[in-house]
XYZ file of C-alpha atoms in Angstrom:
604
model
C 29.237 -2.137 -74.735
C 28.617 -1.081 -71.404
C 25.861 -2.778 -68.872
C 23.608 -0.967 -66.731
C 23.946 -1.919 -63.751
C 20.675 -3.074 -60.971
C 21.284 -2.608 -57.466
C 21.188 -1.169 -54.252
C 23.199 1.317 -54.420
C 22.145 2.983 -57.861
C 21.453 7.097 -58.179
C 24.453 6.906 -54.429
C 26.249 10.298 -54.637
C 30.013 9.825 -55.328
C 32.250 12.907 -55.486
C 35.539 12.883 -57.675
C 38.505 15.131 -56.970
C 40.605 15.061 -59.182
C 41.623 18.248 -61.185
C 41.516 18.509 -64.724
C 42.685 14.860 -65.295
C 41.472 13.334 -68.316
C 41.129 9.920 -66.571
C 39.042 12.051 -63.736
C 36.718 13.335 -65.884
C 35.766 9.837 -67.622
C 35.430 8.465 -65.015
C 32.365 11.108 -64.229
C 31.024 10.364 -67.708
C 30.929 6.400 -66.698
C 29.322 6.362 -63.552
C 26.705 8.791 -64.725
C 25.253 6.423 -67.462
C 25.222 4.049 -64.274
C 22.445 6.408 -62.626
C 24.622 8.006 -60.405
C 24.762 10.875 -58.780
C 27.816 12.518 -59.524
C 29.170 15.655 -58.139
C 32.630 17.573 -59.112
C 35.636 18.315 -57.065
C 39.183 19.939 -59.065
C 40.594 20.698 -55.396
C 40.654 19.842 -51.870
C 39.135 23.226 -51.130
C 35.957 22.897 -53.834
C 35.785 19.050 -51.666
C 35.998 20.610 -48.347
C 32.748 22.772 -49.974
C 30.679 20.369 -51.291
C 30.560 17.992 -48.049
C 29.164 21.082 -46.363
C 26.459 21.445 -48.819
C 25.887 17.503 -49.969
C 24.874 14.299 -48.326
C 28.523 11.746 -50.327
C 28.534 8.503 -49.469
C 31.772 7.542 -52.347
C 34.739 9.623 -52.153
C 37.427 9.184 -55.663
C 40.849 10.481 -54.867
C 42.986 11.504 -56.461
C 46.534 11.398 -54.163
C 48.206 14.958 -55.749
C 45.867 18.042 -55.702
C 46.700 21.124 -56.637
C 45.912 21.810 -52.420
C 46.787 19.263 -51.002
C 47.622 15.281 -51.031
C 45.514 12.813 -50.793
C 47.654 11.168 -48.318
C 47.416 14.531 -45.812
C 43.073 13.856 -46.251
C 42.118 10.297 -45.338
C 42.638 10.802 -41.502
C 40.561 13.810 -42.000
C 37.592 12.315 -44.151
C 37.219 9.941 -41.614
C 36.505 12.490 -39.011
C 34.352 13.745 -41.191
C 30.469 13.928 -40.104
C 29.331 12.124 -43.093
C 32.085 9.650 -42.556
C 32.383 8.763 -46.693
C 34.082 5.491 -48.134
C 36.988 6.734 -49.949
C 38.541 5.051 -52.935
C 42.453 6.094 -54.313
C 42.940 6.900 -57.428
C 47.001 6.606 -57.986
C 49.636 6.369 -60.868
C 51.861 3.355 -60.669
C 54.664 4.721 -58.667
C 52.068 5.622 -56.480
C 51.342 2.221 -55.125
C 53.259 2.525 -52.056
C 50.859 5.950 -51.099
C 48.697 4.078 -52.108
C 48.525 1.512 -49.487
C 49.545 3.942 -47.108
C 46.127 5.263 -47.691
C 43.939 2.493 -47.201
C 46.303 1.876 -44.077
C 44.895 5.339 -43.230
C 41.467 4.378 -43.381
C 41.091 4.941 -47.245
C 38.646 1.445 -48.076
C 40.277 0.696 -51.960
C 42.719 2.382 -54.828
C 42.764 1.667 -58.724
C 45.853 2.208 -60.531
C 45.157 4.128 -63.673
C 44.528 4.313 -66.369
C 41.298 2.230 -65.055
C 39.514 0.181 -67.376
C 35.374 0.962 -66.773
C 34.526 -2.656 -65.772
C 37.230 -3.415 -63.256
C 35.953 -0.532 -62.369
C 32.418 -0.112 -61.839
C 32.926 -3.613 -60.067
C 35.353 -1.601 -57.169
C 32.196 1.191 -56.785
C 29.565 -1.507 -55.813
C 31.733 -3.210 -53.634
C 32.376 0.419 -52.058
C 29.082 0.845 -51.804
C 28.014 -2.328 -50.627
C 30.795 -2.505 -47.925
C 29.672 1.114 -46.545
C 25.662 -0.481 -46.664
C 26.849 -3.263 -44.938
C 28.859 -0.664 -42.517
C 26.237 1.306 -42.121
C 23.602 -1.052 -41.155
C 26.420 -2.807 -38.224
C 26.598 0.844 -36.823
C 22.089 1.424 -37.272
C 22.198 -2.393 -35.525
C 24.616 -1.499 -32.677
C 23.386 1.489 -32.239
C 19.585 -0.547 -32.297
C 21.628 -2.905 -29.610
C 22.627 -0.065 -27.584
C 19.488 1.213 -27.003
C 17.470 -1.966 -26.249
C 20.210 -2.264 -23.719
C 19.651 0.474 -22.125
C 16.429 0.387 -21.911
C 15.752 -2.976 -20.832
C 18.347 -2.345 -17.811
C 16.538 0.867 -16.474
C 12.604 -0.899 -17.203
C 15.018 -4.105 -14.881
C 16.238 -1.087 -12.345
C 12.502 0.207 -12.343
C 11.703 -3.553 -11.897
C 13.459 -3.814 -9.815
C 13.095 -0.499 -7.242
C 9.279 -1.145 -7.708
C 9.490 -4.632 -5.906
C 11.532 -3.399 -3.702
C 8.599 -0.285 -3.324
C 5.740 -3.373 -3.481
C 7.224 -5.559 -0.996
C 7.608 -2.433 1.875
C 3.927 -2.017 1.477
C 0.631 -4.718 0.773
C -1.655 -1.083 0.449
C -3.582 -1.469 -2.700
C -3.126 2.001 -2.935
C 0.063 2.623 -1.821
C 1.259 -0.241 -4.280
C -1.203 1.549 -7.668
C 0.735 4.399 -6.203
C 3.713 3.369 -7.048
C 2.615 1.980 -10.356
C 2.012 5.995 -11.186
C 4.794 7.160 -10.299
C 7.231 4.247 -12.616
C 5.202 5.361 -15.487
C 6.009 8.645 -15.322
C 9.337 9.226 -12.997
C 12.273 9.681 -14.867
C 13.912 6.828 -13.051
C 10.848 4.651 -14.552
C 9.083 5.098 -17.987
C 9.146 9.126 -18.466
C 5.875 9.479 -20.060
C 4.391 12.791 -19.188
C 1.141 11.271 -17.336
C -0.329 8.455 -16.305
C -4.280 7.929 -15.202
C -5.465 4.410 -14.221
C -9.799 2.972 -15.391
C -10.314 0.424 -12.654
C -12.594 -1.763 -13.113
C -16.001 -1.449 -10.512
C -16.513 -4.750 -8.297
C -19.131 -5.588 -10.585
C -17.388 -5.912 -13.552
C -20.028 -3.645 -15.605
C -17.266 -0.543 -15.745
C -14.698 1.193 -15.913
C -14.304 4.730 -13.847
C -11.634 6.604 -12.851
C -9.825 5.975 -9.959
C -5.747 7.756 -9.710
C -3.943 10.197 -11.553
C 0.020 11.584 -11.670
C 1.543 14.455 -13.095
C 1.632 18.134 -14.165
C -1.371 19.801 -14.901
C 0.534 22.406 -16.323
C 3.429 23.560 -18.550
C 4.564 25.511 -15.489
C 4.139 23.453 -13.295
C 6.253 20.591 -14.878
C 8.711 23.097 -15.184
C 8.893 23.315 -11.439
C 8.378 20.324 -10.780
C 11.131 18.772 -12.972
C 13.692 20.922 -12.438
C 13.085 20.824 -8.090
C 13.234 17.167 -8.819
C 16.500 17.534 -11.085
C 18.122 19.970 -8.333
C 17.457 17.889 -5.514
C 18.188 14.885 -7.153
C 15.465 13.383 -6.007
C 15.347 8.510 -6.956
C 12.211 6.943 -7.834
C 11.962 6.309 -3.592
C 11.836 10.038 -2.801
C 9.240 10.449 -5.444
C 7.150 7.973 -4.292
C 6.918 9.496 -1.116
C 6.888 12.595 -1.941
C 3.432 12.465 -4.347
C 1.217 10.820 -1.938
C -0.338 13.130 -1.165
C -0.799 14.297 -4.437
C -2.460 11.551 -6.019
C -4.871 10.869 -3.325
C -5.302 15.026 -2.875
C -9.523 15.296 -4.420
C -8.833 18.965 -5.406
C -6.203 18.303 -8.293
C -6.634 18.957 -11.730
C -5.437 15.911 -12.507
C -7.313 14.030 -9.846
C -10.049 15.989 -11.159
C -10.136 14.700 -14.524
C -9.665 11.584 -14.152
C -12.619 11.476 -12.174
C -14.911 12.141 -14.345
C -13.901 8.289 -17.031
C -16.795 5.951 -17.092
C -16.922 3.969 -19.433
C -19.488 0.827 -19.121
C -18.117 -2.327 -19.845
C -21.333 -2.639 -22.421
C -19.315 -0.689 -25.177
C -17.434 -3.279 -26.853
C -15.580 -0.862 -29.631
C -13.548 1.589 -26.346
C -10.680 1.860 -26.414
C -10.488 0.610 -23.100
C -12.813 -1.725 -23.318
C -11.536 -4.139 -26.211
C -7.813 -3.621 -23.828
C -9.587 -5.306 -20.913
C -11.617 -7.864 -23.057
C -9.110 -8.646 -25.637
C -5.984 -8.338 -22.571
C -3.807 -6.105 -25.755
C -1.609 -3.091 -25.563
C -2.659 0.136 -27.424
C -0.750 2.527 -29.323
C -4.086 5.239 -29.947
C -4.080 8.611 -32.124
C -1.731 10.782 -35.033
C -0.148 7.363 -36.508
C -2.423 4.552 -35.336
C -3.857 1.789 -37.129
C -7.447 2.621 -38.508
C -9.826 2.149 -35.702
C -8.021 2.661 -33.559
C -9.074 6.746 -32.304
C -9.089 8.018 -28.788
C -13.606 8.794 -28.020
C -14.300 12.332 -28.331
C -15.510 12.912 -24.721
C -11.335 11.277 -24.163
C -9.420 14.021 -26.467
C -11.962 16.477 -24.651
C -11.123 15.485 -21.095
C -7.221 14.524 -21.150
C -6.702 17.051 -24.170
C -4.517 15.034 -26.322
C -5.307 12.105 -29.237
C -2.196 10.040 -28.358
C -2.758 7.921 -25.351
C -0.460 4.451 -24.649
C -2.905 2.401 -22.967
C -2.142 -1.173 -21.392
C -4.672 -3.470 -19.670
C -4.214 -3.912 -15.692
C -4.691 -7.897 -15.885
C -3.447 -11.082 -14.236
C -4.188 -14.972 -15.267
C -7.352 -14.729 -14.380
C -8.681 -10.961 -13.291
C -9.020 -7.522 -15.036
C -7.973 -4.449 -12.542
C -8.357 -2.277 -15.175
C -5.912 0.029 -17.907
C -2.849 2.206 -18.062
C -3.734 5.167 -19.664
C -0.122 7.231 -19.936
C 0.543 10.205 -22.742
C 3.426 13.138 -23.043
C 0.382 16.260 -23.201
C 2.983 18.533 -22.548
C 5.986 18.172 -23.803
C 4.761 16.894 -26.889
C 7.321 14.114 -27.203
C 6.336 10.805 -29.796
C 4.799 8.154 -28.244
C 6.986 5.202 -29.990
C 5.596 1.204 -29.442
C 8.710 0.319 -27.925
C 7.495 3.241 -24.937
C 3.810 1.036 -25.036
C 5.627 -2.230 -25.184
C 7.765 -0.978 -22.632
C 4.228 -0.021 -20.694
C 2.899 -3.294 -21.357
C 5.747 -4.935 -19.729
C 5.824 -2.785 -16.372
C 1.537 -2.899 -16.113
C 2.540 -7.439 -16.132
C 5.203 -6.219 -13.080
C 2.372 -4.173 -11.500
C -0.528 -6.644 -11.988
C 1.190 -9.317 -10.176
C 2.027 -6.788 -7.154
C -1.980 -6.294 -7.155
C -2.618 -9.347 -6.894
C -0.489 -10.194 -3.724
C -1.931 -6.761 -2.065
C -5.710 -8.478 -2.798
C -4.751 -12.184 -1.727
C -2.686 -10.114 0.930
C -5.842 -8.587 2.417
C -7.869 -11.621 1.902
C -5.885 -13.387 3.200
C -6.147 -10.798 6.254
C -10.025 -10.642 6.501
C -10.343 -14.758 6.791
C -7.156 -14.751 9.374
C -9.418 -11.479 11.476
C -12.701 -13.961 10.962
C -10.315 -16.754 12.170
C -8.822 -14.758 15.484
C -13.430 -13.790 16.239
C -14.516 -17.553 15.744
C -10.848 -18.874 17.930
C -12.315 -16.030 20.196
C -15.938 -16.757 20.035
C -15.092 -20.973 21.213
C -12.146 -19.278 23.830
C -15.320 -17.112 25.163
C -18.427 -20.184 24.547
C -15.847 -22.019 26.028
C -15.011 -20.305 29.067
C -19.188 -20.134 29.539
C -19.065 -23.857 29.309
C -17.059 -24.014 32.278
C -18.476 -21.341 33.735
C -21.401 -23.089 33.993
C -20.332 -26.019 34.762
C -18.879 -24.386 38.209
C -22.696 -23.192 38.727
C -24.544 -26.527 38.220
C -22.081 -27.964 40.532
C -22.217 -24.828 43.132
C -25.655 -25.287 42.715
C -26.125 -29.371 43.625
C -23.668 -28.321 46.095
C -25.670 -25.473 47.610
C -29.247 -27.335 47.300
C -27.525 -30.082 49.545
C -26.432 -27.805 51.700
C -29.618 -25.918 51.523
C -32.017 -28.778 52.469
C -28.832 -29.701 55.273
C -28.095 -26.940 57.108
C -31.079 -24.983 56.709
C -33.416 -26.456 59.554
C -30.249 -27.171 62.176
C -29.342 -23.977 62.008
C -32.872 -22.559 62.252
C -33.469 -24.597 65.848
C -30.253 -23.861 66.844
C -30.804 -19.902 66.255
C -33.942 -20.717 67.873
C -32.857 -22.185 70.979
C -29.787 -19.694 71.567
C -31.734 -16.663 71.046
C -34.373 -19.051 73.860
C -31.524 -19.492 76.208
C -30.254 -15.916 75.748
C -33.635 -14.978 77.369
C -34.468 -17.195 80.086
C -30.124 -17.666 81.550
C -29.535 -15.415 84.524
C -26.343 -15.601 84.104
C -24.234 -13.268 81.793
C -21.274 -15.419 80.518
C -24.109 -18.059 79.648
C -26.044 -14.869 77.931
C -22.310 -14.479 75.732
C -22.007 -17.835 74.554
C -25.740 -17.457 73.276
C -24.025 -13.521 71.767
C -22.046 -15.442 69.835
C -24.528 -18.171 68.884
C -26.708 -16.161 67.817
C -24.054 -13.642 65.814
C -22.298 -16.883 63.819
C -26.022 -18.469 62.805
C -27.091 -15.512 61.090
C -23.370 -15.738 59.941
C -23.940 -18.865 58.183
C -27.498 -18.060 56.947
C -26.456 -15.225 55.774
C -23.777 -17.299 53.276
C -27.008 -19.318 52.484
C -28.389 -16.779 51.023
C -25.256 -15.507 49.058
C -24.999 -19.563 47.751
C -29.084 -19.140 47.125
C -28.355 -15.561 44.723
C -25.655 -17.174 43.682
C -26.700 -20.904 41.889
C -30.410 -19.020 41.316
C -31.533 -17.303 38.002
C -33.124 -13.976 38.729
C -35.228 -11.902 36.720
C -34.461 -8.560 35.225
C -36.361 -6.196 35.968
C -34.988 -3.286 33.684
C -36.708 0.352 33.476
C -34.560 3.815 32.521
C -32.045 4.229 35.600
C -29.723 7.777 35.691
C -26.532 5.862 36.025
C -25.297 9.089 38.316
C -27.395 8.569 41.062
C -27.347 5.636 41.336
C -23.517 6.087 42.124
C -24.414 8.575 44.433
C -26.297 6.850 46.094
C -24.503 3.627 46.949
C -21.769 5.880 47.841
C -23.796 7.239 50.238
C -24.652 3.951 51.363
C -21.293 4.154 52.847
C -20.022 7.128 53.786
C -20.419 6.420 57.139
C -17.742 3.533 56.959
C -15.785 5.509 54.300
C -15.583 8.391 57.537
C -15.003 5.658 60.670
C -12.111 4.376 58.042
C -10.376 7.857 57.370
C -10.483 7.143 53.289
C -11.896 10.133 50.999
C -13.656 9.373 48.111
C -14.086 11.307 44.920
C -16.358 11.450 41.584
C -15.030 12.030 38.283
C -18.656 11.728 36.215
C -18.803 13.162 33.170
C -21.336 14.505 30.948
C -23.881 13.458 29.245
C -25.065 11.631 32.228
C -25.979 8.727 30.572
C -29.507 6.775 31.040
C -29.672 3.322 30.628
C -31.458 0.144 31.434
C -31.006 -1.810 34.616
C -32.214 -3.231 37.479
C -31.246 -0.639 39.949
C -31.452 -3.290 43.166
C -29.218 -5.891 41.081
C -26.665 -3.295 39.497
C -26.492 -1.075 42.758
C -26.498 -4.627 45.027
C -23.007 -5.305 42.776
C -22.171 -2.041 42.680
C -21.942 -1.920 46.709
C -20.364 -5.070 46.627
C -17.447 -3.265 44.660
C -17.215 -0.608 46.882
C -17.356 -2.233 50.226
C -14.639 -4.647 49.169
C -12.417 -1.298 48.024
C -12.971 0.232 51.940
C -11.798 -3.076 53.388
C -8.413 -3.538 51.379
C -8.000 0.619 53.300
C -8.464 -0.629 56.823
C -5.044 2.877 57.352
C -7.369 4.661 55.237
C -7.160 6.070 51.432
C -8.412 7.162 48.746
C -11.473 6.266 46.629
C -12.735 6.515 43.223
C -15.249 6.554 41.192
C -14.711 7.815 37.308
C -17.248 6.712 34.324
C -15.417 7.122 30.686
C -17.271 6.152 27.337
C -15.732 3.723 25.488
C -17.061 3.238 22.155
C -20.702 2.013 22.594
C -19.989 1.403 26.641
C -20.196 2.866 29.218
C -16.993 1.815 32.266
C -17.426 2.661 35.761
C -13.846 2.839 37.029
C -13.724 2.021 40.883
C -9.941 2.828 41.767
C -8.958 2.315 45.463
C -4.887 3.211 47.140
C -5.018 0.156 49.118
C -3.139 -3.125 50.073
C -3.588 -4.149 45.839
C -3.738 -7.943 44.571
C -0.999 -9.657 43.865
C -0.885 -10.462 39.659
C -1.500 -14.035 40.154
C -4.223 -13.256 41.774
C -5.659 -11.235 39.954
C -8.170 -13.734 37.342
C -8.831 -16.075 40.498
C -10.547 -12.832 42.131
C -13.493 -13.095 40.511
C -14.354 -16.897 40.830
C -16.635 -18.014 43.729
C -14.860 -18.465 47.378
C -12.035 -17.111 46.441
C -10.260 -14.968 48.859
C -7.634 -13.713 50.805
C -9.528 -12.470 54.362
C -10.213 -14.101 57.096
C -13.557 -12.943 57.403
C -15.279 -13.508 53.968
C -17.076 -15.545 51.618
C -15.965 -14.485 48.104
C -18.600 -14.286 47.044
C -19.178 -10.354 45.774
C -16.951 -10.227 43.081
C -18.507 -12.748 42.059
C -22.760 -11.683 42.874
C -21.147 -8.409 40.858
C -19.362 -10.498 37.023
C -23.123 -12.410 37.696
C -25.317 -9.345 38.120
C -23.195 -7.913 35.369
C -22.656 -10.361 32.807
C -26.985 -11.336 33.401
C -26.478 -7.073 31.623
C -24.552 -7.698 29.130
C -21.212 -6.435 30.322
C -18.434 -7.922 32.087
C -16.077 -6.867 34.973
C -12.857 -7.148 35.031
C -9.962 -5.641 37.175
C -6.208 -4.798 37.570
C -3.359 -3.535 39.827
C -2.591 0.310 40.562
C 1.103 1.977 39.516
C -0.162 3.331 43.621
C -0.340 -0.538 44.378
C -4.432 -0.508 44.795
C -7.002 -2.294 42.581
C -8.975 -0.752 39.737
C -11.772 -2.450 39.128
C -13.835 -1.868 35.934
C -17.676 -1.868 35.026
C -18.516 -2.416 31.936
C -21.858 -2.286 30.417
C -23.871 -1.838 26.980
C -23.810 2.133 26.909
C -28.204 1.667 24.704
C -29.751 5.739 26.003
C -32.651 4.691 27.226
C -35.479 7.709 28.005
C -36.706 8.510 31.004
C -40.474 9.111 29.579
C -40.817 4.991 28.179
């Protein structure tokens, strides 16, 4: 009694190639009753015709055909695209040939006459073995595919890590992210969009986009990449301008994306809140359709949506599509994009941390500078306090005797008729005047004068100061020139104090050129300040003395008090400015007087 087969191979296509053999015909009937899809071929030629027209899983092949020998057909069947499983139908005297057929690739052989029971068992085993073989081939193919994809992702991760390490600029990192999503060496999507979460976390807004705007542009770009064999880094450098080109069609599109975080059903918001990647569009789960306004904007309803988040912070969403080629987006593509977004999130985290640390370092530098400046001010204040105490003592102890000495010298000069005595009296008077001048300088240095600020035309003040010293300039054969560019600054200054400070600087310059030279006064506008640069071609100051030159009583001249620069520095600082010195290439000295450039009104 025949049994009805219940197995996974029921309905399998089987081709019986046996000519008009009665045994073959009987086997066809057995197979048909068991539910198999049976086909018949009376010759090798008919067999090839059937294989060209139908899908066949198993061939029952008779060794001796009218137009071919089965042994010769086995190698050709093994190379056929369908790779059908073959069972040889052999006579008792053909056993050695049948075994040779198995060596060449046949699965099994049956010796005629064949009983239905063993025959069906052999068929089932052959089909089961074929199924196992096909599953094995599929698994190997999947493994190879997954290996290639994993290797691609690892290579992409390494390359992008290198790109991320090259910069700490957040925009460049985000640009590298989008290039990695779309490049052929990367994930290979047609287009990529970055939608960022705003600082307050209230809404998502389109930020950057990359990809062709049309098929024509796509073909041109992809052909150029293929022709020039551009790698990821070359593409990254080449698209930098395009990514930030606000006139590019994709950037105009992405700027129109704005989704409030209150819209909790929107797929972009869900991706952020659930920290989950979605494949939306055709074939996606219900409830994950792309909103109509976004479809209209992007021109496609099939998207990969992946959140860009770290452990604690959400940065935005990456959208990727194949709107140009219309290639399907598979779930594995979304998973690869999600893996890549995780790597990108780490880089974004790093960039933001670096930016935060950079800002803190800058703040620390500013704090340290303020501490150093305050320290210098305290040291300077202590010096001035000590000078004040000394000056007060000197003024008290010296002024009265000095006045008496001067008076007696003048009286001696008037009453004496002796020329030599009068000459001595003149020396005493001259030195007495010098001492009184030194005491006045000390008094000015230690006192805190009140500024009388009024609008002053700076150029007129400079020219007037040079005019005061014009006779000295001529006497020492010193030429002078001024560079006073427009606009003419009008500043709130104490005219007398600033002019005295400028005269001190100009006198120093003149004294530095006893044998002639060139005096240059130049005004420069620097940010919000006005700088007066006084340059001479004299002997200069050695570099070790440049900072000391602004200290009280420092001088390298025989008959100098060493207070001119100090007093000038103090006047400038009272105005909120500063004085600095440096050597020139010609060997002279340049003194820079910097004043806050708040322009005043002459009508004030």
